[in-house]
Coordinates of C-alpha atoms and ligand atoms in Angstrom, one line a residue:
Chain A
M1346 CA -0.6 12.4 62.8
N1347 CA -1.1 11.9 59.1
S1348 CA -4.7 13.0 59.1
V1349 CA -3.7 16.2 60.9
K1350 CA -1.2 17.0 58.3
V1351 CA -3.7 16.5 55.5
K1352 CA -6.1 18.9 57.2
E1353 CA -3.4 21.5 57.6
Q1354 CA -2.6 21.3 53.9
V1355 CA -6.2 21.8 52.9
Y1356 CA -6.9 24.7 55.1
N1357 CA -3.6 26.5 54.8
P1358 CA -3.7 28.8 51.8
T1359 CA 0.1 29.3 51.9
Q1360 CA 0.6 25.7 51.0
S1361 CA -1.6 25.7 48.0
N1362 CA 1.4 25.4 45.7
N1363 CA 2.4 22.2 47.5
D1364 CA -1.1 20.9 47.2
Q1365 CA -1.3 21.4 43.5
S1366 CA 2.0 19.5 42.9
N1367 CA 0.8 16.8 45.3
L1368 CA -2.4 16.5 43.4
A1369 CA -1.0 16.7 40.0
F1370 CA 1.3 13.8 40.4
P1371 CA -1.1 11.1 41.5
R1372 CA -3.7 12.2 38.9
S1373 CA -1.3 11.5 36.0
K1374 CA -0.1 8.3 37.7
T1375 CA -3.6 6.9 37.8
G1376 CA -4.3 7.9 34.2
K1377 CA -1.4 6.1 32.4
K1378 CA 0.2 4.3 35.2
K1379 CA 1.6 1.4 33.2
Q1380 CA 3.1 3.4 30.3
K1381 CA 4.7 5.8 32.8
T1382 CA 6.5 3.1 34.8
L1383 CA 7.7 1.3 31.7
A1384 CA 9.1 4.5 30.3
N1385 CA 10.8 5.2 33.6
I1386 CA 12.4 1.7 33.7
L1387 CA 13.6 2.2 30.1
I1388 CA 15.2 5.5 31.0
N1389 CA 16.8 4.4 34.2
Y1390 CA 18.3 1.2 32.7
I1391 CA 19.0 2.6 29.2
G1392 CA 22.7 1.7 29.6
P1393 CA 22.4 -2.0 30.5
I1394 CA 19.5 -2.4 28.1
T1395 CA 21.6 -1.2 25.2
V1396 CA 24.4 -3.5 26.1
I1397 CA 22.1 -6.5 26.3
L1398 CA 20.5 -5.5 23.0
V1399 CA 23.9 -5.1 21.2
L1400 CA 25.1 -8.5 22.6
A1401 CA 21.9 -10.2 21.5
I1402 CA 22.2 -8.8 17.9
W1403 CA 25.8 -9.7 17.8
E1404 CA 25.0 -13.3 18.9
A1405 CA 22.2 -13.5 16.4
L1406 CA 24.4 -12.3 13.5
Y1407 CA 27.0 -14.9 14.6
Q1408 CA 24.5 -17.8 14.8
T1409 CA 22.9 -17.0 11.5
G1410 CA 26.4 -17.0 9.9
V1411 CA 26.3 -13.3 8.8
I1412 CA 29.6 -12.6 10.4
N1413 CA 32.7 -14.6 9.7
P1414 CA 33.9 -16.7 12.7
I1415 CA 37.4 -16.5 11.5
F1416 CA 37.5 -12.8 12.2
V1417 CA 34.9 -12.1 14.9
S1418 CA 34.0 -14.1 18.0
A1419 CA 30.5 -14.1 19.6
P1420 CA 29.4 -13.5 23.2
S1421 CA 28.6 -17.1 23.8
K1422 CA 32.0 -18.2 22.5
I1423 CA 33.8 -15.6 24.6
V1424 CA 32.1 -16.9 27.7
T1425 CA 32.8 -20.6 27.1
V1426 CA 36.4 -20.0 25.8
G1427 CA 37.0 -17.6 28.6
Y1428 CA 35.7 -20.1 31.2
D1429 CA 38.0 -22.8 29.8
L1430 CA 41.0 -20.5 29.8
F1431 CA 40.2 -19.5 33.4
Q1432 CA 39.9 -23.2 34.4
N1433 CA 43.2 -24.3 32.9
G1434 CA 45.0 -21.3 34.6
L1435 CA 46.3 -19.8 31.4
L1436 CA 44.3 -16.6 31.9
T1437 CA 45.1 -16.1 35.6
E1438 CA 48.8 -16.8 34.9
N1439 CA 49.0 -14.1 32.2
L1440 CA 46.9 -11.7 34.2
L1441 CA 49.1 -12.0 37.2
F1442 CA 52.2 -11.5 35.0
T1443 CA 50.7 -8.3 33.6
L1444 CA 49.6 -7.0 37.0
G1445 CA 53.0 -7.7 38.4
N1446 CA 54.7 -5.7 35.8
F1447 CA 52.1 -3.0 36.1
S1448 CA 52.2 -2.6 39.8
V1449 CA 55.9 -2.4 40.1
G1450 CA 56.3 0.0 37.2
F1451 CA 53.4 2.2 38.3
G1452 CA 54.3 2.1 42.0
V1453 CA 57.8 3.4 41.2
A1454 CA 56.3 6.0 38.8
A1455 CA 53.8 7.2 41.4
I1456 CA 56.5 7.7 44.1
T1457 CA 59.0 9.2 41.8
G1458 CA 56.5 11.4 40.0
I1459 CA 55.0 12.8 43.2
L1460 CA 58.5 13.5 44.7
V1461 CA 59.9 15.0 41.5
G1462 CA 56.7 17.0 41.0
L1463 CA 56.8 18.4 44.5
I1464 CA 60.4 19.4 44.3
T1465 CA 60.2 21.0 40.8
G1466 CA 57.0 22.8 41.8
W1467 CA 58.4 24.1 45.0
Y1468 CA 61.8 25.2 43.7
R1469 CA 61.0 27.3 40.6
P1470 CA 64.5 27.3 39.1
I1471 CA 64.7 23.5 39.2
G1472 CA 61.2 23.4 37.7
K1473 CA 62.2 25.7 34.9
A1474 CA 65.3 23.6 34.1
F1475 CA 63.0 20.6 34.0
D1476 CA 60.3 22.1 31.8
P1477 CA 61.7 21.4 28.3
F1478 CA 62.2 17.7 29.1
L1479 CA 58.8 17.4 30.5
T1480 CA 57.1 19.1 27.5
A1481 CA 59.0 16.9 25.1
M1482 CA 58.2 13.7 27.0
L1483 CA 54.5 14.6 27.4
G1484 CA 54.1 15.4 23.8
T1485 CA 55.5 12.0 22.7
P1486 CA 53.9 8.6 23.0
R1487 CA 56.5 7.0 25.4
I1488 CA 56.1 3.8 23.5
V1489 CA 58.5 5.1 20.9
L1490 CA 61.2 4.5 23.5
L1491 CA 60.5 0.8 23.5
P1492 CA 63.2 -0.1 20.8
L1493 CA 65.8 1.9 22.7
I1494 CA 64.8 0.3 26.0
T1495 CA 65.1 -3.2 24.6
L1496 CA 68.4 -2.3 23.3
W1497 CA 69.6 -1.2 26.7
V1498 CA 68.0 -3.7 29.0
G1499 CA 66.8 -6.5 26.8
V1500 CA 63.4 -7.9 26.5
G1501 CA 63.0 -9.2 30.1
F1502 CA 61.1 -8.1 33.1
S1503 CA 62.9 -4.8 33.5
S1504 CA 62.1 -3.5 30.0
K1505 CA 58.4 -3.7 30.6
I1506 CA 58.7 -2.2 34.0
L1507 CA 60.7 0.6 32.5
I1508 CA 58.1 1.4 29.9
V1509 CA 55.3 1.3 32.4
F1510 CA 57.3 3.7 34.5
L1511 CA 58.0 6.1 31.7
A1512 CA 54.4 6.0 30.5
G1513 CA 53.0 6.9 33.9
V1514 CA 55.6 9.1 35.5
F1515 CA 55.4 12.3 33.3
P1516 CA 51.7 13.1 33.8
I1517 CA 52.2 12.6 37.5
I1518 CA 55.2 15.0 37.6
L1519 CA 53.4 17.6 35.5
N1520 CA 50.2 17.5 37.6
T1521 CA 51.9 17.5 40.9
M1522 CA 54.2 20.4 39.8
T1523 CA 51.2 22.4 38.6
G1524 CA 49.4 21.8 41.8
V1525 CA 52.4 23.1 43.9
R1526 CA 52.9 26.1 41.7
N1527 CA 49.3 27.1 41.9
L1528 CA 49.1 26.9 45.7
D1529 CA 47.1 29.8 47.3
P1530 CA 49.9 32.2 48.4
N1531 CA 47.6 33.3 51.2
L1532 CA 47.8 29.8 52.8
T1533 CA 51.6 29.8 52.5
R1534 CA 51.7 33.1 54.2
V1535 CA 49.4 31.8 57.0
S1536 CA 51.8 29.0 57.7
K1537 CA 54.7 31.4 57.8
S1538 CA 52.8 33.7 60.2
F1539 CA 52.6 30.7 62.6
G1540 CA 56.4 30.5 62.4
A1541 CA 56.5 27.4 60.2
S1542 CA 59.9 26.3 58.9
A1543 CA 60.2 25.8 55.1
I1544 CA 59.8 22.0 55.6
Q1545 CA 56.7 22.5 57.8
T1546 CA 55.2 24.7 55.2
F1547 CA 55.9 22.1 52.6
I1548 CA 54.3 19.3 54.6
T1549 CA 51.3 21.2 55.9
V1550 CA 50.5 23.4 52.9
A1551 CA 52.2 22.3 49.7
L1552 CA 51.4 18.6 50.1
P1553 CA 47.7 18.7 51.1
G1554 CA 47.1 21.8 48.9
S1555 CA 48.2 20.0 45.8
L1556 CA 46.6 16.7 46.6
P1557 CA 43.7 17.2 44.1
Q1558 CA 46.2 17.6 41.3
I1559 CA 48.4 14.8 42.5
V1560 CA 45.4 12.5 42.4
S1561 CA 44.4 13.6 38.9
G1562 CA 48.0 13.1 37.8
L1563 CA 47.8 9.5 39.2
R1564 CA 44.6 8.9 37.2
V1565 CA 46.1 10.0 34.0
G1566 CA 49.3 8.2 34.8
I1567 CA 47.5 4.9 35.5
G1568 CA 45.7 5.0 32.1
Q1569 CA 49.0 5.6 30.3
S1570 CA 50.8 3.0 32.3
L1571 CA 48.1 0.5 31.4
V1572 CA 48.6 1.3 27.7
G1573 CA 52.3 1.0 28.3
V1574 CA 52.2 -2.5 29.9
I1575 CA 49.9 -4.0 27.2
A1576 CA 51.8 -2.5 24.3
A1577 CA 55.2 -3.6 25.7
E1578 CA 53.9 -7.1 26.2
M1579 CA 52.6 -7.3 22.7
F1580 CA 56.0 -6.4 21.3
V1581 CA 58.6 -7.6 23.7
S1582 CA 57.3 -10.3 25.9
T1583 CA 56.7 -14.0 26.4
G1584 CA 54.0 -13.6 28.9
G1585 CA 51.2 -11.3 30.1
I1586 CA 47.8 -10.5 28.8
G1587 CA 49.1 -8.3 26.0
Y1588 CA 51.3 -11.2 24.8
F1589 CA 48.4 -13.5 25.1
V1590 CA 46.3 -11.3 22.8
A1591 CA 49.1 -10.9 20.3
Q1592 CA 49.9 -14.6 20.3
S1593 CA 46.3 -15.6 19.9
S1594 CA 45.9 -13.2 17.0
A1595 CA 49.0 -14.6 15.3
N1596 CA 47.5 -18.1 15.6
F1597 CA 44.2 -16.8 14.2
N1598 CA 42.4 -17.8 17.4
V1599 CA 39.9 -15.0 17.4
D1600 CA 37.9 -16.2 20.4
R1601 CA 41.0 -16.0 22.6
V1602 CA 41.8 -12.5 21.2
F1603 CA 38.3 -11.3 22.3
V1604 CA 38.7 -12.9 25.7
G1605 CA 42.0 -11.1 26.2
I1606 CA 40.5 -7.8 25.2
I1607 CA 37.6 -8.2 27.5
V1608 CA 39.9 -9.0 30.4
I1609 CA 42.0 -5.9 29.6
V1610 CA 38.8 -3.8 29.5
I1611 CA 37.7 -5.1 32.9
M1612 CA 41.1 -4.6 34.4
G1613 CA 41.1 -1.0 33.2
I1614 CA 37.7 -0.3 34.6
L1615 CA 38.6 -1.8 38.0
I1616 CA 41.9 0.0 38.3
T1617 CA 40.4 3.4 37.3
S1618 CA 37.4 3.1 39.6
S1619 CA 39.8 2.2 42.5
V1620 CA 41.5 5.6 41.9
K1621 CA 38.1 7.3 42.0
W1622 CA 37.4 5.6 45.3
I1623 CA 40.8 6.7 46.7
E1624 CA 40.2 10.2 45.5
S1625 CA 36.8 10.6 47.2
S1626 CA 38.1 9.2 50.5
L1627 CA 41.1 11.5 50.4
M1628 CA 39.2 14.6 49.7
K1629 CA 36.2 14.5 52.0
H1630 CA 36.2 18.3 52.3
R1631 CA 35.4 18.6 48.6
V1632 CA 32.2 16.6 48.8
E1633 CA 29.1 18.7 49.5
Chain B
M1046 CA 58.8 54.2 76.0
T1047 CA 57.8 52.5 79.2
A1048 CA 55.3 49.7 79.0
A1049 CA 55.4 50.0 75.2
K1050 CA 54.6 46.7 73.6
L1051 CA 55.2 47.9 70.1
H1052 CA 57.2 50.9 69.1
S1053 CA 57.4 52.2 65.6
D1054 CA 59.8 55.0 65.1
N1055 CA 59.9 56.8 61.7
V1056 CA 59.2 53.5 59.8
S1057 CA 59.3 53.7 56.1
I1058 CA 58.4 50.8 53.8
S1059 CA 58.8 50.7 50.0
Y1060 CA 58.3 48.2 47.3
P1061 CA 60.9 47.9 44.6
L1062 CA 59.5 48.1 41.0
K1063 CA 60.7 46.2 38.0
N1064 CA 62.1 49.3 36.4
G1065 CA 64.4 49.9 39.3
E1066 CA 62.3 52.6 40.9
E1067 CA 60.4 52.1 44.1
V1068 CA 57.0 52.9 45.5
I1069 CA 56.9 54.3 49.0
A1070 CA 53.9 52.7 50.7
V1071 CA 54.5 53.9 54.2
K1072 CA 56.5 56.9 55.3
D1073 CA 57.6 58.2 58.7
F1074 CA 55.2 56.0 60.6
N1075 CA 55.3 56.7 64.4
M1076 CA 53.2 54.7 66.7
T1077 CA 53.2 53.2 70.2
V1078 CA 51.0 50.4 71.2
K1079 CA 50.7 49.7 75.0
E1080 CA 50.2 46.4 76.7
K1081 CA 46.5 45.3 76.4
E1082 CA 45.7 48.2 74.2
F1083 CA 43.2 48.0 71.3
V1084 CA 44.5 50.1 68.4
C1085 CA 42.7 50.6 65.1
I1086 CA 44.4 51.8 61.9
V1087 CA 42.0 53.5 59.5
G1088 CA 42.7 55.1 56.1
P1089 CA 41.6 55.0 52.5
S1090 CA 42.2 52.0 50.3
G1091 CA 45.8 51.7 49.2
C1092 CA 47.2 53.9 51.9
G1093 CA 49.5 51.3 53.3
K1094 CA 47.6 49.7 56.2
S1095 CA 48.2 46.1 55.2
T1096 CA 51.8 46.9 54.4
M1097 CA 52.4 48.4 57.9
L1098 CA 50.6 45.4 59.5
G1099 CA 52.8 43.1 57.4
A1100 CA 55.9 44.8 58.7
V1101 CA 54.7 44.2 62.3
A1102 CA 53.8 40.6 61.4
G1103 CA 57.3 40.2 60.0
F1104 CA 56.4 39.5 56.3
Q1105 CA 57.6 42.8 55.2
D1106 CA 61.1 44.3 55.6
I1107 CA 61.2 48.0 56.5
S1108 CA 63.4 50.3 54.5
G1109 CA 63.9 53.0 57.2
G1110 CA 63.3 53.7 60.9
N1111 CA 63.0 51.3 63.8
L1112 CA 60.3 48.8 64.6
H1113 CA 60.5 47.2 68.1
L1114 CA 58.3 44.6 69.7
N1115 CA 58.9 44.1 73.4
G1116 CA 62.1 46.1 73.1
K1117 CA 63.6 43.9 70.3
P1118 CA 63.7 44.8 66.6
I1119 CA 61.3 42.7 64.5
K1120 CA 63.0 40.1 62.3
G1121 CA 60.7 37.9 60.4
A1122 CA 57.4 36.2 61.4
G1123 CA 57.0 34.5 64.8
R1124 CA 54.5 32.8 67.1
D1125 CA 54.5 35.8 69.4
R1126 CA 52.2 37.5 66.9
G1127 CA 48.9 36.1 65.7
V1128 CA 47.6 37.2 62.3
V1129 CA 44.0 37.2 61.0
F1130 CA 44.0 37.9 57.3
Q1131 CA 41.7 40.0 55.2
Q1132 CA 40.8 37.1 52.9
A1133 CA 39.5 33.7 53.6
S1134 CA 42.6 31.9 54.8
L1135 CA 41.5 28.8 56.5
F1136 CA 43.0 25.5 55.2
P1137 CA 40.1 24.0 53.2
W1138 CA 41.3 20.5 53.9
R1139 CA 41.3 20.9 57.7
T1140 CA 38.2 20.8 59.9
A1141 CA 37.4 23.8 62.1
L1142 CA 39.2 22.2 65.0
N1143 CA 42.2 21.2 63.0
N1144 CA 42.5 24.7 61.6
V1145 CA 42.4 26.2 65.1
I1146 CA 45.2 23.9 66.4
Y1147 CA 47.4 24.4 63.3
G1148 CA 49.8 26.7 65.2
L1149 CA 50.0 24.4 68.2
E1150 CA 50.8 21.5 65.8
L1151 CA 53.7 23.4 64.4
A1152 CA 54.9 24.3 67.8
G1153 CA 55.0 20.6 68.7
F1154 CA 52.3 20.5 71.4
P1155 CA 51.2 17.0 72.4
K1156 CA 48.0 15.9 70.6
Q1157 CA 45.9 15.7 73.8
D1158 CA 46.8 19.3 74.8
R1159 CA 46.2 20.9 71.5
Q1160 CA 42.9 19.2 71.0
S1161 CA 41.6 20.4 74.4
K1162 CA 43.0 23.8 73.8
G1163 CA 41.4 23.9 70.4
R1164 CA 38.0 22.9 71.8
E1165 CA 38.3 25.6 74.4
L1166 CA 38.9 28.2 71.8
L1167 CA 36.1 27.1 69.5
K1168 CA 33.9 27.4 72.6
L1169 CA 35.2 30.9 73.1
V1170 CA 34.2 31.9 69.6
G1171 CA 30.9 30.1 69.9
L1172 CA 31.6 27.3 67.5
E1173 CA 32.0 24.3 69.7
A1174 CA 29.3 22.4 67.8
F1175 CA 31.2 22.8 64.5
E1176 CA 34.6 21.4 65.3
N1177 CA 34.3 18.7 62.6
H1178 CA 33.0 21.0 59.9
Y1179 CA 35.2 21.9 56.9
P1180 CA 35.5 25.6 56.1
N1181 CA 33.3 25.3 53.0
Q1182 CA 30.5 24.1 55.4
L1183 CA 30.7 27.3 57.5
S1184 CA 29.3 30.7 56.8
G1185 CA 31.7 33.7 56.2
G1186 CA 31.2 34.9 59.7
M1187 CA 31.9 31.5 61.2
Q1188 CA 35.0 31.2 59.1
Q1189 CA 36.3 34.4 60.4
R1190 CA 35.6 33.3 64.0
V1191 CA 37.7 30.2 63.3
N1192 CA 40.3 32.4 62.0
V1193 CA 40.3 34.5 65.1
A1194 CA 40.4 31.3 67.2
R1195 CA 43.4 30.0 65.2
A1196 CA 45.4 33.2 65.8
L1197 CA 44.5 33.1 69.5
A1198 CA 45.5 29.5 69.9
I1199 CA 49.2 30.2 70.0
E1200 CA 48.7 32.7 72.7
P1201 CA 50.4 35.5 70.9
S1202 CA 51.4 38.6 72.8
L1203 CA 50.1 40.7 69.9
M1204 CA 47.1 40.1 67.7
L1205 CA 47.1 41.6 64.2
L1206 CA 43.8 41.7 62.3
D1207 CA 43.7 43.0 58.7
E1208 CA 40.1 44.0 57.9
P1209 CA 38.9 40.6 59.2
F1210 CA 35.2 41.5 58.8
G1211 CA 35.5 43.3 55.5
A1212 CA 33.7 40.7 53.5
L1213 CA 30.8 40.3 55.9
D1214 CA 27.3 41.8 55.7
A1215 CA 26.5 44.7 58.0
Q1216 CA 24.6 42.7 60.7
T1217 CA 27.1 39.8 60.9
R1218 CA 29.8 42.4 61.1
E1219 CA 28.3 44.2 64.1
F1220 CA 27.9 40.9 65.8
M1221 CA 31.5 40.0 65.1
Q1222 CA 32.6 43.3 66.5
L1223 CA 30.7 42.6 69.7
E1224 CA 32.2 39.1 69.9
L1225 CA 35.7 40.4 69.3
L1226 CA 35.4 42.9 72.2
R1227 CA 34.1 40.1 74.5
I1228 CA 37.0 37.9 73.5
W1229 CA 39.5 40.7 73.9
E1230 CA 38.2 41.4 77.4
E1231 CA 38.4 37.7 78.2
T1232 CA 41.9 37.1 76.9
K1233 CA 43.5 40.4 77.6
Q1234 CA 45.3 40.6 74.3
T1235 CA 47.0 43.5 72.7
I1236 CA 45.3 44.1 69.3
I1237 CA 46.1 46.1 66.2
F1238 CA 43.1 46.1 64.0
V1239 CA 43.1 47.5 60.4
T1240 CA 39.9 48.7 58.8
H1241 CA 38.6 51.3 56.5
D1242 CA 35.2 51.4 58.3
I1243 CA 35.3 54.5 60.6
A1244 CA 32.4 53.4 62.8
E1245 CA 34.1 50.0 63.3
S1246 CA 37.3 51.7 64.4
V1247 CA 35.6 54.0 66.9
Y1248 CA 33.5 51.2 68.3
L1249 CA 36.5 48.9 68.9
A1250 CA 39.5 51.0 69.7
D1251 CA 41.1 52.7 72.6
K1252 CA 43.1 54.7 70.0
V1253 CA 42.4 55.2 66.3
I1254 CA 45.3 55.9 64.0
V1255 CA 44.2 57.8 60.9
M1256 CA 46.4 57.4 57.9
T1257 CA 46.7 59.6 54.8
A1258 CA 46.6 58.3 51.3
R1259 CA 50.0 57.7 49.6
P1260 CA 52.5 57.8 50.9
G1261 CA 50.9 56.4 54.0
M1262 CA 51.7 58.7 56.9
I1263 CA 49.8 59.1 60.2
C1264 CA 47.7 62.3 60.1
E1265 CA 46.4 62.0 63.6
E1266 CA 46.0 59.7 66.6
V1267 CA 42.5 59.9 68.1
K1268 CA 42.0 58.6 71.6
I1269 CA 38.5 57.1 72.0
E1270 CA 37.3 57.8 75.5
L1271 CA 34.1 55.8 75.4
P1272 CA 33.3 53.7 78.4
R1273 CA 33.6 49.9 78.3
P1274 CA 32.0 47.4 78.0
R1275 CA 30.5 48.9 74.9
P1276 CA 27.0 47.7 73.8
L1277 CA 26.0 48.0 70.2
E1278 CA 23.6 50.8 71.1
L1279 CA 26.6 52.9 71.8
K1280 CA 26.9 53.4 68.1
R1281 CA 23.7 55.5 68.2
S1282 CA 25.0 57.8 71.0
P1283 CA 26.0 61.4 70.3
E1284 CA 29.5 61.0 71.7
F1285 CA 30.1 58.1 69.3
M1286 CA 28.8 60.0 66.3
E1287 CA 31.0 62.9 67.3
Y1288 CA 34.1 60.7 67.1
E1289 CA 32.9 59.3 63.8
K1290 CA 32.3 62.8 62.3
Y1291 CA 35.7 64.0 63.5
I1292 CA 37.6 61.1 61.9
W1293 CA 35.6 61.4 58.8
G1294 CA 36.5 65.1 58.6
L1295 CA 40.2 64.2 58.9
I1296 CA 40.0 61.8 56.0
V1297 CA 38.0 64.2 53.8
K1298 CA 40.5 67.0 54.6
E1299 CA 43.3 64.8 53.5
K1300 CA 41.5 63.9 50.3
E1301 CA 41.1 67.6 49.4
K1302 CA 44.7 68.3 50.1
E1303 CA 45.6 65.5 47.8
K1304 CA 43.3 66.9 45.0
Q1305 CA 45.0 70.3 45.3
T1306 CA 48.5 68.9 44.9
V1307 CA 47.5 66.8 41.9
Ligands
ATP1757 N1 53.7 43.9 46.2 C1 53.7 45.2 45.9 N2 54.4 45.7 45.0 C2 54.3 47.0 44.7 N3 53.5 47.9 45.3 C3 52.7 47.4 46.2 C4 52.7 46.0 46.6 N4 51.8 45.8 47.6 C5 51.2 47.0 47.8 N5 51.7 48.0 47.0 C6 51.4 49.4 47.0 O1 51.5 49.9 48.3 C7 50.4 50.7 48.7 C8 49.8 50.2 50.0 O2 49.2 49.0 49.8 P1 48.5 48.3 51.0 O3 48.1 46.9 50.5 O4 49.3 48.3 52.2 O5 47.2 49.2 51.1 P2 45.9 49.1 52.1 O6 45.9 50.3 52.9 O7 46.0 47.8 52.9 O8 44.7 49.0 51.1 P3 43.3 48.2 51.3 O9 42.5 49.0 52.2 O10 42.7 48.4 49.9 O11 43.6 46.8 51.7 C9 49.5 50.7 47.5 O12 49.5 51.9 46.8 C10 50.0 49.6 46.6 O13 49.9 50.0 45.3
MG1758 MG1 44.8 45.9 52.9

């Protein structure tokens, strides 16, 4: 089978282009094979390689005493301290506390945001009435509301949930509303032509039609809610990973500060990538 | 008025403008469409074809005259009329099959029934192998076939098509015309088909209604007495070209009249 193919290629003048490219590739490969592959590896893994390099330099600077251990930790320290904290349950405890606040606040924000966004987008007058508040809230870092919230509801569980909620809900409202407003009027007309009631048009056109914007609203909202939960914990909490970082910093325990930050970074990455996964599974028709 | 499916009696349609005035898009439109008849409306761009079709579909209120479907005045859209729009209007988030069964879903048919009905219709338009494809995975011609199938699914007593093949290349277009005639003969629908392609209207219709530019009025009704079934070669026959020339002449004459009045 293979040999036949080769023959065809040789004798068929229309495939001469293919032949050239096929020949050119192995020739250069045999010439400087080792350098080529090494360069390829470097390019393919440039991200991880850089990370390892930075970590190595960082560790070296720490070990040689160039950087002050009072202010900056080192990779090896972060690993050992992190492991200990994980072992004695302190890290898990704080992490669960944060995740609890976050999920309740963001869950409520997602449901409220989508509902309010759909309604304000669908009924223009309501949307118009809502616009000034939305603009004001989106232009402001919601964390400025923290003092007011603690005044109202104290420093407990509910204040953090409220700030997570406020941080996340506005981008979700705005995106959902924009999505509904920008629906293709042709599609709305199609559903009417099939005798759809207003509710049916809403469910079969407005909802799926604005799904891409809803999801991008959720993604923005998640980021802001994360900022909200960590900031709230730093200021008004006695638990959570944000509190842990703030406390460790007050105690000059720089290793713990670094561990906390790393945990927050990982948490952010995991949550954000889970949204991406949800996005791609919801919008199969967009792929390809 | 016997056996009239659709009866339009001096229908006028106008659009209100912001400054309080109004544009008369259709004026004194008289038309009768019989059961199982294939009627084409031709006319220059902007003459009010879509507007008139919209009134029959029930999107558009009329400002004068009477418009009756099966003896009753038309009030709003309904499942007794199936509409195929000029633009791509499939739901991008639904597969071909789910697009076709959209109307059945709204009407509350059980899932089993609508799926089998949907497959039947996809087969009718020759797309049974594409039921799980999304619209963006289908060619323009395929999309319009899904569109036709979707309108047929609700078994309307009247099909309304607004330049459904306008965006297709010449070859695909001819093929779609042939397909539409085959489907029409199989399903025994009544069809109103809007186009500005004269050859298309002659090839498809029992009766071609020629409209004048602004305000849209009927200038003539031309009965097409070509035998059916009509193979594509018919388009090269002298009788066919005669019809084509005649309608073309009507439109040119109208254009000249318009120039003189301006
Ligand atoms: N929403 C509207 N508001 C005001 N005027 C309108 C509106 N829609 C259409 N018109 C006017 O009514 C006339 C008829 O429009 P219509 O869309 O029915 O034309 P058409 O024959 O379908 O044209 P085409 O072949 O280009 O689709 C046009 O002159 C147009 O300017
Ligand atoms: Mg039109």
